[in-house]
């Protein structure tokens, strides 16, 4: 399941430049603790912005899954997010 969480985080950072924990919980169906553990693997790749209550990709962000077809993956998770 950790791999699924990481793919969702990676997809959000790549496509939208940000994500919040609740989006990942909603998509994956796992608990907040599991998502928090996965976020630690992105240390240095994204920063938590308290005012916006979300993580934002750093300028030097490099996807963990560079060949992931992000939109297909998110559709497979049966959720569509609007780009801000």
PDB file of C-alpha atoms in Angstrom:
ATOM      1  CA  UNK A   1       0.000   0.000   0.000  1.00  0.00           C
ATOM      2  CA  UNK A   2       2.960   2.324   0.632  1.00  0.00           C
ATOM      3  CA  UNK A   3       3.699   2.278  -3.098  1.00  0.00           C
ATOM      4  CA  UNK A   4       0.138   3.415  -3.898  1.00  0.00           C
ATOM      5  CA  UNK A   5       0.393   6.280  -1.400  1.00  0.00           C
ATOM      6  CA  UNK A   6       3.699   7.383  -2.913  1.00  0.00           C
ATOM      7  CA  UNK A   7       2.266   7.293  -6.438  1.00  0.00           C
ATOM      8  CA  UNK A   8      -0.679   9.468  -5.405  1.00  0.00           C
ATOM      9  CA  UNK A   9       1.617  11.989  -3.679  1.00  0.00           C
ATOM     10  CA  UNK A  10       3.954  11.964  -6.683  1.00  0.00           C
ATOM     11  CA  UNK A  11       1.075  12.485  -9.103  1.00  0.00           C
ATOM     12  CA  UNK A  12      -0.307  15.443  -7.151  1.00  0.00           C
ATOM     13  CA  UNK A  13       3.086  17.118  -6.823  1.00  0.00           C
ATOM     14  CA  UNK A  14       3.831  16.597 -10.509  1.00  0.00           C
ATOM     15  CA  UNK A  15       0.441  17.657 -11.873  1.00  0.00           C
ATOM     16  CA  UNK A  16      -0.668  20.323  -9.422  1.00  0.00           C
ATOM     17  CA  UNK A  17       2.457  21.245  -7.459  1.00  0.00           C
ATOM     18  CA  UNK A  18       0.736  20.497  -4.146  1.00  0.00           C
ATOM     19  CA  UNK A  19      -1.360  18.067  -2.104  1.00  0.00           C
ATOM     20  CA  UNK A  20      -2.846  17.744   1.355  1.00  0.00           C
ATOM     21  CA  UNK A  21      -3.056  14.658   3.540  1.00  0.00           C
ATOM     22  CA  UNK A  22      -6.823  14.386   3.347  1.00  0.00           C
ATOM     23  CA  UNK A  23      -6.739  14.174  -0.468  1.00  0.00           C
ATOM     24  CA  UNK A  24      -4.332  11.261  -0.241  1.00  0.00           C
ATOM     25  CA  UNK A  25      -6.434   9.563   2.457  1.00  0.00           C
ATOM     26  CA  UNK A  26      -9.548   9.990   0.306  1.00  0.00           C
ATOM     27  CA  UNK A  27      -7.906   8.522  -2.791  1.00  0.00           C
ATOM     28  CA  UNK A  28      -6.109   5.617  -1.115  1.00  0.00           C
ATOM     29  CA  UNK A  29      -8.454   4.790   1.752  1.00  0.00           C
ATOM     30  CA  UNK A  30      -5.584   4.480   4.232  1.00  0.00           C
ATOM     31  CA  UNK A  31      -5.212   6.211   7.578  1.00  0.00           C
ATOM     32  CA  UNK A  32      -3.582   9.571   8.163  1.00  0.00           C
ATOM     33  CA  UNK A  33      -0.665   7.890   9.987  1.00  0.00           C
ATOM     34  CA  UNK A  34       0.250   5.878   6.877  1.00  0.00           C
ATOM     35  CA  UNK A  35       0.120   9.002   4.732  1.00  0.00           C
ATOM     36  CA  UNK A  36       2.275  10.901   7.232  1.00  0.00           C
ATOM     37  CA  UNK A  37       4.922   8.147   7.089  1.00  0.00           C
ATOM     38  CA  UNK A  38       4.934   8.314   3.290  1.00  0.00           C
ATOM     39  CA  UNK A  39       5.294  12.102   3.337  1.00  0.00           C
ATOM     40  CA  UNK A  40       8.556  11.721   5.279  1.00  0.00           C
ATOM     41  CA  UNK A  41      10.019  10.027   2.199  1.00  0.00           C
ATOM     42  CA  UNK A  42       9.500  13.304   0.322  1.00  0.00           C
ATOM     43  CA  UNK A  43      11.633  15.269   2.786  1.00  0.00           C
ATOM     44  CA  UNK A  44      13.442  17.927   0.771  1.00  0.00           C
ATOM     45  CA  UNK A  45      11.055  17.468  -2.161  1.00  0.00           C
ATOM     46  CA  UNK A  46       8.109  19.388  -0.717  1.00  0.00           C
ATOM     47  CA  UNK A  47       7.346  21.830   2.087  1.00  0.00           C
ATOM     48  CA  UNK A  48       4.290  22.087   4.324  1.00  0.00           C
ATOM     49  CA  UNK A  49       2.618  25.513   4.042  1.00  0.00           C
ATOM     50  CA  UNK A  50       0.538  25.940   7.210  1.00  0.00           C
ATOM     51  CA  UNK A  51      -1.498  28.889   5.886  1.00  0.00           C
ATOM     52  CA  UNK A  52      -2.708  26.774   2.964  1.00  0.00           C
ATOM     53  CA  UNK A  53      -2.798  23.488   4.916  1.00  0.00           C
ATOM     54  CA  UNK A  54      -0.997  21.647   2.141  1.00  0.00           C
ATOM     55  CA  UNK A  55       2.382  20.453   0.965  1.00  0.00           C
ATOM     56  CA  UNK A  56       3.894  22.250  -2.015  1.00  0.00           C
ATOM     57  CA  UNK A  57       6.587  20.956  -4.343  1.00  0.00           C
ATOM     58  CA  UNK A  58       9.970  22.596  -3.949  1.00  0.00           C
ATOM     59  CA  UNK A  59      11.528  24.189  -7.034  1.00  0.00           C
ATOM     60  CA  UNK A  60      13.961  21.280  -7.364  1.00  0.00           C
ATOM     61  CA  UNK A  61      11.223  18.614  -7.055  1.00  0.00           C
ATOM     62  CA  UNK A  62      11.992  15.430  -8.968  1.00  0.00           C
ATOM     63  CA  UNK A  63       9.219  12.829  -9.304  1.00  0.00           C
ATOM     64  CA  UNK A  64       9.932   9.500  -7.640  1.00  0.00           C
ATOM     65  CA  UNK A  65       7.996   7.829 -10.476  1.00  0.00           C
ATOM     66  CA  UNK A  66       9.067   9.880 -13.539  1.00  0.00           C
ATOM     67  CA  UNK A  67       7.419   7.544 -16.054  1.00  0.00           C
ATOM     68  CA  UNK A  68       4.127   7.320 -14.199  1.00  0.00           C
ATOM     69  CA  UNK A  69       1.171   8.246 -16.362  1.00  0.00           C
ATOM     70  CA  UNK A  70      -0.265  10.577 -13.751  1.00  0.00           C
ATOM     71  CA  UNK A  71      -3.715  11.269 -15.144  1.00  0.00           C
ATOM     72  CA  UNK A  72      -4.346   7.609 -15.892  1.00  0.00           C
ATOM     73  CA  UNK A  73      -3.273   6.729 -12.358  1.00  0.00           C
ATOM     74  CA  UNK A  74      -5.568   9.289 -10.745  1.00  0.00           C
ATOM     75  CA  UNK A  75      -8.471   8.179 -12.927  1.00  0.00           C
ATOM     76  CA  UNK A  76      -7.819   4.611 -11.829  1.00  0.00           C
ATOM     77  CA  UNK A  77      -8.188   5.848  -8.269  1.00  0.00           C
ATOM     78  CA  UNK A  78     -11.647   7.118  -9.360  1.00  0.00           C
ATOM     79  CA  UNK A  79     -11.068  10.707  -8.412  1.00  0.00           C
ATOM     80  CA  UNK A  80     -10.610  13.842 -10.484  1.00  0.00           C
ATOM     81  CA  UNK A  81      -9.024  16.949  -9.051  1.00  0.00           C
ATOM     82  CA  UNK A  82      -9.395  20.415 -10.466  1.00  0.00           C
ATOM     83  CA  UNK A  83      -6.194  22.248 -11.195  1.00  0.00           C
ATOM     84  CA  UNK A  84      -6.001  25.523  -9.319  1.00  0.00           C
TER      85      UNK A  84
END
